[in-house]
Short mmCIF file of N, CA, C and O in Angstrom, two decimals:
data_model
loop_
_atom_site.label_atom_id
_atom_site.label_comp_id
_atom_site.label_asym_id
_atom_site.label_seq_id
_atom_site.Cartn_x
_atom_site.Cartn_y
_atom_site.Cartn_z
N MET A 1 -28.95 -40.07 58.91
CA MET A 1 -29.32 -38.68 58.89
C MET A 1 -28.76 -37.95 60.10
O MET A 1 -29.17 -36.86 60.43
N ASP A 2 -27.76 -38.56 60.75
CA ASP A 2 -27.15 -37.93 61.91
C ASP A 2 -26.10 -36.89 61.54
O ASP A 2 -25.72 -36.08 62.36
N ASP A 3 -25.62 -36.91 60.29
CA ASP A 3 -24.60 -35.96 59.86
C ASP A 3 -25.23 -34.71 59.27
O ASP A 3 -24.99 -34.35 58.14
N LEU A 4 -26.05 -34.06 60.06
CA LEU A 4 -26.71 -32.84 59.62
C LEU A 4 -26.06 -31.63 60.28
O LEU A 4 -25.73 -31.66 61.46
N THR A 5 -25.91 -30.58 59.49
CA THR A 5 -25.28 -29.35 59.98
C THR A 5 -26.35 -28.27 60.08
O THR A 5 -27.05 -28.00 59.10
N PRO A 6 -26.48 -27.63 61.25
CA PRO A 6 -27.46 -26.55 61.40
C PRO A 6 -27.18 -25.38 60.46
O PRO A 6 -26.04 -25.11 60.11
N VAL A 7 -28.23 -24.70 60.08
CA VAL A 7 -28.14 -23.62 59.11
C VAL A 7 -27.15 -22.54 59.57
O VAL A 7 -26.40 -21.99 58.75
N ARG A 8 -27.11 -22.24 60.84
CA ARG A 8 -26.18 -21.21 61.34
C ARG A 8 -24.74 -21.61 61.08
O ARG A 8 -23.92 -20.79 60.65
N GLU A 9 -24.41 -22.88 61.30
CA GLU A 9 -23.05 -23.35 61.05
C GLU A 9 -22.72 -23.32 59.56
O GLU A 9 -21.59 -23.00 59.18
N VAL A 10 -23.70 -23.65 58.74
CA VAL A 10 -23.50 -23.61 57.29
C VAL A 10 -23.20 -22.17 56.87
O VAL A 10 -22.27 -21.92 56.10
N ALA A 11 -23.98 -21.24 57.37
CA ALA A 11 -23.79 -19.83 57.04
C ALA A 11 -22.39 -19.36 57.44
O ALA A 11 -21.70 -18.68 56.68
N GLU A 12 -21.97 -19.74 58.64
CA GLU A 12 -20.64 -19.34 59.12
C GLU A 12 -19.54 -20.00 58.29
O GLU A 12 -18.57 -19.35 57.92
N ARG A 13 -19.70 -21.28 58.01
CA ARG A 13 -18.68 -22.02 57.26
C ARG A 13 -18.45 -21.44 55.87
O ARG A 13 -17.33 -21.33 55.41
N PHE A 14 -19.54 -21.04 55.23
CA PHE A 14 -19.43 -20.55 53.85
C PHE A 14 -19.41 -19.03 53.75
O PHE A 14 -19.30 -18.49 52.65
N GLY A 15 -19.54 -18.36 54.87
CA GLY A 15 -19.48 -16.90 54.86
C GLY A 15 -20.63 -16.24 54.12
O GLY A 15 -20.44 -15.25 53.42
N VAL A 16 -21.82 -16.81 54.28
CA VAL A 16 -23.02 -16.22 53.67
C VAL A 16 -24.04 -15.98 54.77
O VAL A 16 -24.08 -16.70 55.76
N PRO A 17 -24.87 -14.98 54.61
CA PRO A 17 -25.92 -14.74 55.59
C PRO A 17 -26.94 -15.89 55.59
O PRO A 17 -27.18 -16.51 54.55
N ILE A 18 -27.53 -16.15 56.72
CA ILE A 18 -28.58 -17.17 56.81
C ILE A 18 -29.71 -16.83 55.85
O ILE A 18 -30.27 -17.72 55.20
N SER A 19 -30.00 -15.55 55.71
CA SER A 19 -31.08 -15.14 54.80
C SER A 19 -30.78 -15.57 53.36
O SER A 19 -31.70 -15.87 52.59
N THR A 20 -29.52 -15.61 52.98
CA THR A 20 -29.14 -16.07 51.63
C THR A 20 -29.46 -17.55 51.47
O THR A 20 -30.01 -17.96 50.44
N LEU A 21 -29.16 -18.34 52.49
CA LEU A 21 -29.49 -19.76 52.43
C LEU A 21 -31.00 -19.96 52.36
O LEU A 21 -31.48 -20.82 51.62
N HIS A 22 -31.75 -19.16 53.09
CA HIS A 22 -33.22 -19.24 53.03
C HIS A 22 -33.72 -18.87 51.63
O HIS A 22 -34.63 -19.51 51.10
N TYR A 23 -33.11 -17.83 51.06
CA TYR A 23 -33.50 -17.40 49.71
C TYR A 23 -33.21 -18.50 48.70
O TYR A 23 -34.05 -18.82 47.85
N TRP A 24 -32.02 -19.11 48.79
CA TRP A 24 -31.69 -20.20 47.87
C TRP A 24 -32.66 -21.36 48.03
O TRP A 24 -33.02 -22.01 47.06
N GLU A 25 -33.11 -21.59 49.27
CA GLU A 25 -34.11 -22.64 49.50
C GLU A 25 -35.43 -22.26 48.82
O GLU A 25 -36.04 -23.09 48.13
N ARG A 26 -35.88 -21.02 49.01
CA ARG A 26 -37.14 -20.58 48.39
C ARG A 26 -37.08 -20.68 46.87
O ARG A 26 -38.08 -20.97 46.22
N ARG A 27 -35.90 -20.46 46.31
CA ARG A 27 -35.73 -20.54 44.86
C ARG A 27 -35.61 -21.98 44.38
O ARG A 27 -35.52 -22.24 43.18
N GLY A 28 -35.57 -22.95 45.30
CA GLY A 28 -35.50 -24.35 44.93
C GLY A 28 -34.09 -24.85 44.67
O GLY A 28 -33.91 -25.95 44.14
N LEU A 29 -33.08 -24.08 45.08
CA LEU A 29 -31.69 -24.49 44.87
C LEU A 29 -31.20 -25.41 45.98
O LEU A 29 -30.27 -26.19 45.77
N LEU A 30 -31.79 -25.30 47.16
CA LEU A 30 -31.40 -26.11 48.32
C LEU A 30 -32.64 -26.79 48.90
O LEU A 30 -33.74 -26.25 48.82
N THR A 31 -32.39 -27.94 49.51
CA THR A 31 -33.46 -28.67 50.18
C THR A 31 -32.95 -29.14 51.55
O THR A 31 -32.47 -30.27 51.68
N PRO A 32 -33.02 -28.28 52.55
CA PRO A 32 -32.54 -28.68 53.88
C PRO A 32 -33.54 -29.64 54.55
O PRO A 32 -34.70 -29.72 54.16
N HIS A 33 -33.03 -30.34 55.54
CA HIS A 33 -33.88 -31.19 56.38
C HIS A 33 -34.40 -30.33 57.53
O HIS A 33 -33.82 -29.30 57.86
N ARG A 34 -35.48 -30.75 58.13
CA ARG A 34 -36.04 -30.02 59.27
C ARG A 34 -35.93 -30.89 60.52
O ARG A 34 -36.27 -32.07 60.49
N ARG A 35 -35.46 -30.28 61.58
CA ARG A 35 -35.43 -30.90 62.90
C ARG A 35 -35.97 -29.87 63.87
O ARG A 35 -35.40 -28.79 64.00
N SER A 36 -37.04 -30.21 64.52
CA SER A 36 -37.68 -29.28 65.47
C SER A 36 -37.94 -27.93 64.81
O SER A 36 -37.76 -26.88 65.42
N GLY A 37 -38.31 -27.96 63.54
CA GLY A 37 -38.64 -26.75 62.82
C GLY A 37 -37.44 -25.95 62.33
O GLY A 37 -37.59 -24.89 61.75
N ARG A 38 -36.24 -26.44 62.58
CA ARG A 38 -35.02 -25.72 62.17
C ARG A 38 -34.37 -26.42 60.98
O ARG A 38 -34.44 -27.63 60.85
N ARG A 39 -33.72 -25.62 60.16
CA ARG A 39 -33.07 -26.15 58.96
C ARG A 39 -31.72 -26.77 59.30
O ARG A 39 -30.93 -26.17 60.03
N HIS A 40 -31.46 -27.92 58.69
CA HIS A 40 -30.18 -28.61 58.79
C HIS A 40 -29.82 -29.13 57.41
O HIS A 40 -30.70 -29.50 56.63
N PHE A 41 -28.53 -29.16 57.11
CA PHE A 41 -28.07 -29.57 55.79
C PHE A 41 -27.24 -30.84 55.87
O PHE A 41 -26.36 -30.96 56.73
N ASP A 42 -27.54 -31.78 54.96
CA ASP A 42 -26.72 -32.99 54.89
C ASP A 42 -25.50 -32.70 54.02
O ASP A 42 -25.34 -31.60 53.47
N THR A 43 -24.63 -33.68 53.87
CA THR A 43 -23.38 -33.50 53.13
C THR A 43 -23.62 -33.09 51.69
O THR A 43 -22.94 -32.20 51.16
N GLU A 44 -24.59 -33.72 51.03
CA GLU A 44 -24.87 -33.37 49.64
C GLU A 44 -25.31 -31.91 49.51
O GLU A 44 -24.91 -31.21 48.57
N GLN A 45 -26.10 -31.43 50.45
CA GLN A 45 -26.54 -30.04 50.41
C GLN A 45 -25.38 -29.09 50.70
O GLN A 45 -25.34 -27.98 50.16
N LEU A 46 -24.43 -29.51 51.53
CA LEU A 46 -23.25 -28.68 51.79
C LEU A 46 -22.45 -28.50 50.51
O LEU A 46 -21.96 -27.41 50.20
N TYR A 47 -22.30 -29.59 49.75
CA TYR A 47 -21.61 -29.49 48.47
C TYR A 47 -22.38 -28.58 47.51
O TYR A 47 -21.79 -27.82 46.74
N ARG A 48 -23.68 -28.64 47.57
CA ARG A 48 -24.50 -27.79 46.71
C ARG A 48 -24.32 -26.32 47.10
O ARG A 48 -24.22 -25.46 46.24
N VAL A 49 -24.28 -26.03 48.41
CA VAL A 49 -24.02 -24.66 48.87
C VAL A 49 -22.67 -24.19 48.34
O VAL A 49 -22.54 -23.07 47.82
N ALA A 50 -21.65 -25.05 48.44
CA ALA A 50 -20.32 -24.70 47.95
C ALA A 50 -20.35 -24.41 46.45
O ALA A 50 -19.73 -23.45 45.97
N LEU A 51 -21.07 -25.23 45.69
CA LEU A 51 -21.17 -25.04 44.25
C LEU A 51 -21.88 -23.74 43.91
O LEU A 51 -21.42 -22.96 43.06
N ILE A 52 -22.99 -23.47 44.57
CA ILE A 52 -23.73 -22.23 44.31
C ILE A 52 -22.85 -21.02 44.62
O ILE A 52 -22.78 -20.07 43.84
N LYS A 53 -22.16 -21.07 45.74
CA LYS A 53 -21.29 -19.95 46.12
C LYS A 53 -20.17 -19.78 45.09
O LYS A 53 -19.87 -18.65 44.68
N LEU A 54 -19.58 -20.87 44.65
CA LEU A 54 -18.53 -20.82 43.64
C LEU A 54 -19.04 -20.18 42.35
O LEU A 54 -18.41 -19.29 41.79
N LEU A 55 -20.20 -20.64 41.91
CA LEU A 55 -20.77 -20.10 40.67
C LEU A 55 -21.16 -18.63 40.80
O LEU A 55 -21.01 -17.85 39.87
N ARG A 56 -21.65 -18.24 41.96
CA ARG A 56 -22.03 -16.84 42.19
C ARG A 56 -20.80 -15.94 42.21
O ARG A 56 -20.80 -14.87 41.63
N GLU A 57 -19.75 -16.39 42.89
CA GLU A 57 -18.58 -15.54 43.09
C GLU A 57 -17.59 -15.58 41.93
O GLU A 57 -17.12 -14.55 41.50
N THR A 58 -17.24 -16.76 41.46
CA THR A 58 -16.20 -16.84 40.44
C THR A 58 -16.75 -16.90 39.04
O THR A 58 -16.13 -16.41 38.11
N GLY A 59 -17.91 -17.50 38.89
CA GLY A 59 -18.53 -17.57 37.57
C GLY A 59 -19.42 -16.39 37.30
O GLY A 59 -19.90 -16.21 36.19
N LEU A 60 -19.65 -15.58 38.33
CA LEU A 60 -20.51 -14.42 38.23
C LEU A 60 -21.85 -14.76 37.60
O LEU A 60 -22.35 -14.06 36.73
N MET A 61 -22.42 -15.86 38.05
CA MET A 61 -23.68 -16.34 37.49
C MET A 61 -24.86 -15.85 38.32
O MET A 61 -24.78 -15.74 39.53
N SER A 62 -25.94 -15.60 37.64
CA SER A 62 -27.17 -15.20 38.31
C SER A 62 -27.84 -16.43 38.93
O SER A 62 -27.53 -17.57 38.56
N ILE A 63 -28.75 -16.18 39.83
CA ILE A 63 -29.52 -17.27 40.44
C ILE A 63 -30.29 -18.03 39.36
O ILE A 63 -30.39 -19.26 39.40
N GLU A 64 -30.82 -17.32 38.38
CA GLU A 64 -31.56 -17.97 37.30
C GLU A 64 -30.66 -18.92 36.51
O GLU A 64 -31.07 -20.03 36.15
N GLU A 65 -29.44 -18.48 36.22
CA GLU A 65 -28.50 -19.34 35.50
C GLU A 65 -28.12 -20.57 36.33
O GLU A 65 -28.05 -21.69 35.81
N ILE A 66 -27.89 -20.36 37.61
CA ILE A 66 -27.55 -21.48 38.50
C ILE A 66 -28.71 -22.45 38.57
O ILE A 66 -28.52 -23.67 38.53
N ASP A 67 -29.92 -21.93 38.65
CA ASP A 67 -31.11 -22.78 38.66
C ASP A 67 -31.16 -23.64 37.39
O ASP A 67 -31.45 -24.83 37.44
N THR A 68 -30.87 -23.04 36.26
CA THR A 68 -30.85 -23.77 34.99
C THR A 68 -29.83 -24.90 35.04
O THR A 68 -30.10 -26.02 34.58
N LEU A 69 -28.67 -24.64 35.61
CA LEU A 69 -27.63 -25.67 35.68
C LEU A 69 -28.00 -26.79 36.65
O LEU A 69 -27.79 -27.97 36.36
N LEU A 70 -28.52 -26.42 37.81
CA LEU A 70 -28.83 -27.42 38.83
C LEU A 70 -30.03 -28.28 38.48
O LEU A 70 -30.12 -29.42 38.92
N HIS A 71 -30.95 -27.73 37.72
CA HIS A 71 -32.16 -28.47 37.37
C HIS A 71 -32.18 -28.80 35.88
O HIS A 71 -33.20 -28.63 35.21
N ARG A 72 -31.05 -29.28 35.41
CA ARG A 72 -30.92 -29.61 33.98
C ARG A 72 -31.99 -30.61 33.58
O ARG A 72 -32.24 -31.59 34.26
N SER A 73 -32.56 -30.34 32.46
CA SER A 73 -33.53 -31.28 31.91
C SER A 73 -32.95 -31.79 30.59
O SER A 73 -31.78 -31.60 30.30
N GLY A 74 -33.75 -32.37 29.76
CA GLY A 74 -33.29 -32.92 28.51
C GLY A 74 -32.95 -31.86 27.47
O GLY A 74 -32.46 -32.18 26.40
N THR A 75 -33.17 -30.60 27.77
CA THR A 75 -32.92 -29.54 26.79
C THR A 75 -31.45 -29.12 26.82
O THR A 75 -30.69 -29.49 27.70
N ASP A 76 -31.09 -28.32 25.85
CA ASP A 76 -29.72 -27.80 25.76
C ASP A 76 -29.58 -26.45 26.44
O ASP A 76 -28.54 -25.82 26.34
N THR A 77 -30.62 -25.99 27.12
CA THR A 77 -30.60 -24.66 27.72
C THR A 77 -29.43 -24.49 28.68
O THR A 77 -28.76 -23.46 28.66
N TRP A 78 -29.16 -25.50 29.50
CA TRP A 78 -28.06 -25.37 30.46
C TRP A 78 -26.73 -25.26 29.75
O TRP A 78 -25.84 -24.54 30.19
N GLN A 79 -26.56 -25.96 28.61
CA GLN A 79 -25.31 -25.86 27.87
C GLN A 79 -25.16 -24.47 27.23
O GLN A 79 -24.07 -23.91 27.20
N GLU A 80 -26.27 -23.93 26.74
CA GLU A 80 -26.25 -22.57 26.20
C GLU A 80 -25.86 -21.58 27.30
O GLU A 80 -25.10 -20.64 27.05
N THR A 81 -26.38 -21.80 28.49
CA THR A 81 -26.04 -20.95 29.63
C THR A 81 -24.54 -21.00 29.89
O THR A 81 -23.90 -19.96 30.08
N ILE A 82 -23.97 -22.19 29.89
CA ILE A 82 -22.54 -22.34 30.14
C ILE A 82 -21.72 -21.68 29.03
O ILE A 82 -20.78 -20.94 29.31
N HIS A 83 -22.09 -21.91 27.78
CA HIS A 83 -21.36 -21.29 26.66
C HIS A 83 -21.41 -19.77 26.77
O HIS A 83 -20.39 -19.10 26.55
N GLY A 84 -22.56 -19.23 27.09
CA GLY A 84 -22.69 -17.78 27.25
C GLY A 84 -21.83 -17.25 28.38
O GLY A 84 -21.18 -16.20 28.25
N ARG A 85 -21.82 -17.97 29.49
CA ARG A 85 -21.02 -17.53 30.64
C ARG A 85 -19.53 -17.62 30.32
O ARG A 85 -18.75 -16.74 30.70
N ILE A 86 -19.11 -18.67 29.61
CA ILE A 86 -17.69 -18.81 29.23
C ILE A 86 -17.28 -17.64 28.35
O ILE A 86 -16.20 -17.05 28.53
N ALA A 87 -18.12 -17.26 27.38
CA ALA A 87 -17.80 -16.12 26.51
C ALA A 87 -17.67 -14.84 27.32
O ALA A 87 -16.74 -14.04 27.08
N THR A 88 -18.57 -14.64 28.28
CA THR A 88 -18.50 -13.45 29.13
C THR A 88 -17.22 -13.45 29.96
O THR A 88 -16.55 -12.42 30.08
N LEU A 89 -16.88 -14.59 30.53
CA LEU A 89 -15.66 -14.68 31.33
C LEU A 89 -14.41 -14.48 30.48
O LEU A 89 -13.45 -13.84 30.93
N ASP A 90 -14.40 -15.01 29.26
CA ASP A 90 -13.25 -14.81 28.37
C ASP A 90 -13.04 -13.33 28.09
O ASP A 90 -11.91 -12.83 28.12
N ALA A 91 -14.13 -12.61 27.83
CA ALA A 91 -14.03 -11.17 27.58
C ALA A 91 -13.54 -10.45 28.83
O ALA A 91 -12.70 -9.54 28.74
N HIS A 92 -14.04 -10.86 29.98
CA HIS A 92 -13.61 -10.24 31.24
C HIS A 92 -12.13 -10.52 31.49
O HIS A 92 -11.39 -9.62 31.90
N LEU A 93 -11.70 -11.74 31.23
CA LEU A 93 -10.28 -12.08 31.40
C LEU A 93 -9.40 -11.25 30.48
O LEU A 93 -8.33 -10.80 30.89
N ALA A 94 -9.83 -11.03 29.25
CA ALA A 94 -9.05 -10.21 28.32
C ALA A 94 -8.90 -8.79 28.85
O ALA A 94 -7.80 -8.20 28.79
N ARG A 95 -9.99 -8.23 29.41
CA ARG A 95 -9.91 -6.88 29.98
C ARG A 95 -8.98 -6.85 31.20
O ARG A 95 -8.21 -5.92 31.37
N LEU A 96 -9.06 -7.89 32.02
CA LEU A 96 -8.18 -7.96 33.19
C LEU A 96 -6.72 -8.09 32.78
O LEU A 96 -5.83 -7.47 33.39
N GLN A 97 -6.45 -8.89 31.76
CA GLN A 97 -5.07 -9.04 31.29
C GLN A 97 -4.53 -7.73 30.73
O GLN A 97 -3.38 -7.38 30.97
N ALA A 98 -5.36 -7.01 30.01
CA ALA A 98 -4.94 -5.70 29.49
C ALA A 98 -4.65 -4.74 30.64
O ALA A 98 -3.64 -4.03 30.63
N ALA A 99 -5.52 -4.72 31.64
CA ALA A 99 -5.31 -3.85 32.81
C ALA A 99 -4.04 -4.26 33.55
O ALA A 99 -3.25 -3.40 33.96
N HIS A 100 -3.81 -5.55 33.69
CA HIS A 100 -2.60 -6.04 34.37
C HIS A 100 -1.36 -5.59 33.61
O HIS A 100 -0.39 -5.11 34.21
N GLY A 101 -1.39 -5.73 32.30
CA GLY A 101 -0.25 -5.31 31.48
C GLY A 101 0.04 -3.83 31.62
O GLY A 101 1.20 -3.42 31.75
N TYR A 102 -1.01 -3.02 31.61
CA TYR A 102 -0.82 -1.58 31.73
C TYR A 102 -0.30 -1.22 33.12
O TYR A 102 0.62 -0.40 33.25
N LEU A 103 -0.87 -1.82 34.15
CA LEU A 103 -0.40 -1.52 35.51
C LEU A 103 1.06 -1.93 35.69
O LEU A 103 1.84 -1.22 36.33
N THR A 104 1.42 -3.05 35.11
CA THR A 104 2.82 -3.48 35.17
C THR A 104 3.70 -2.47 34.45
O THR A 104 4.78 -2.10 34.91
N HIS A 105 3.22 -1.99 33.30
CA HIS A 105 3.95 -0.98 32.55
C HIS A 105 4.15 0.30 33.37
O HIS A 105 5.19 0.96 33.29
N LEU A 106 3.15 0.67 34.16
CA LEU A 106 3.24 1.91 34.95
C LEU A 106 4.44 1.93 35.89
O LEU A 106 4.94 3.01 36.22
N LEU A 107 4.89 0.77 36.28
CA LEU A 107 6.04 0.71 37.19
C LEU A 107 7.30 1.30 36.55
O LEU A 107 8.19 1.75 37.27
N THR A 108 7.34 1.32 35.23
CA THR A 108 8.51 1.86 34.54
C THR A 108 8.15 2.97 33.56
O THR A 108 9.00 3.41 32.79
N CYS A 109 6.92 3.42 33.56
CA CYS A 109 6.45 4.43 32.60
C CYS A 109 7.19 5.75 32.81
O CYS A 109 7.36 6.21 33.93
N ARG A 110 7.60 6.38 31.71
CA ARG A 110 8.36 7.63 31.77
C ARG A 110 7.48 8.86 31.56
O ARG A 110 7.98 9.96 31.40
N HIS A 111 6.16 8.67 31.57
CA HIS A 111 5.27 9.79 31.31
C HIS A 111 4.83 10.50 32.59
O HIS A 111 3.97 11.38 32.55
N GLY A 112 5.39 10.13 33.71
CA GLY A 112 5.14 10.82 34.97
C GLY A 112 3.67 10.96 35.29
O GLY A 112 2.92 10.01 35.29
N ASP A 113 3.26 12.22 35.55
CA ASP A 113 1.89 12.48 35.96
C ASP A 113 0.89 12.43 34.80
O ASP A 113 -0.31 12.41 35.03
N ALA A 114 1.35 12.41 33.60
CA ALA A 114 0.46 12.42 32.43
C ALA A 114 0.27 10.99 31.92
O ALA A 114 0.53 10.69 30.76
N LEU A 115 -0.21 10.12 32.77
CA LEU A 115 -0.31 8.73 32.41
C LEU A 115 -1.28 8.49 31.25
O LEU A 115 -1.10 7.56 30.46
N GLU A 116 -2.29 9.34 31.13
CA GLU A 116 -3.25 9.13 30.04
C GLU A 116 -2.65 9.42 28.67
O GLU A 116 -3.21 9.06 27.64
N THR A 117 -1.48 10.07 28.63
CA THR A 117 -0.81 10.32 27.35
C THR A 117 0.18 9.22 27.00
O THR A 117 0.75 9.23 25.91
N CYS A 118 0.34 8.28 27.87
CA CYS A 118 1.27 7.17 27.65
C CYS A 118 0.82 6.35 26.45
O CYS A 118 -0.33 5.91 26.38
N PRO A 119 1.71 6.11 25.49
CA PRO A 119 1.35 5.30 24.32
C PRO A 119 0.89 3.86 24.70
O PRO A 119 0.04 3.31 24.03
N ALA A 120 1.45 3.32 25.76
CA ALA A 120 1.04 1.97 26.20
C ALA A 120 -0.42 1.98 26.66
O ALA A 120 -1.18 1.06 26.36
N PHE A 121 -0.84 3.03 27.36
CA PHE A 121 -2.24 3.14 27.79
C PHE A 121 -3.15 3.32 26.58
O PHE A 121 -4.19 2.69 26.48
N ARG A 122 -2.75 4.17 25.67
CA ARG A 122 -3.59 4.44 24.50
C ARG A 122 -3.71 3.24 23.59
O ARG A 122 -4.67 3.14 22.84
N ALA A 123 -2.78 2.31 23.70
CA ALA A 123 -2.83 1.09 22.89
C ALA A 123 -3.76 0.04 23.48
O ALA A 123 -4.13 -0.91 22.79
N THR A 124 -4.17 0.19 24.76
CA THR A 124 -5.01 -0.83 25.37
C THR A 124 -6.46 -0.67 25.05
O THR A 124 -7.02 0.24 24.68
#
């Protein structure tokens, strides 16, 4: 248990406020160790912090959804959560790809200042 990282270092390493780590603990997502009344995280908890941050930022998942994934039980609820999130991300990706295509088109668009009249924009 000597490889413990103080909460302040964890916050700095992952770029999250200490209050966020405390909140995740209150929600049951993290279980830090206590030394002299201060929170410290072992390696497994550091990986859990990284996973929560990844899911929050890239998967755009709510704390409730993350809780469902981390505390999977014998039910299919966590799989339903993942399927729902994948569908949401697929739709978001489609919108981003359309926006990317239009912005790329703008580099050569001949409609000047009237971009909203561009047939490529109206097709998106």
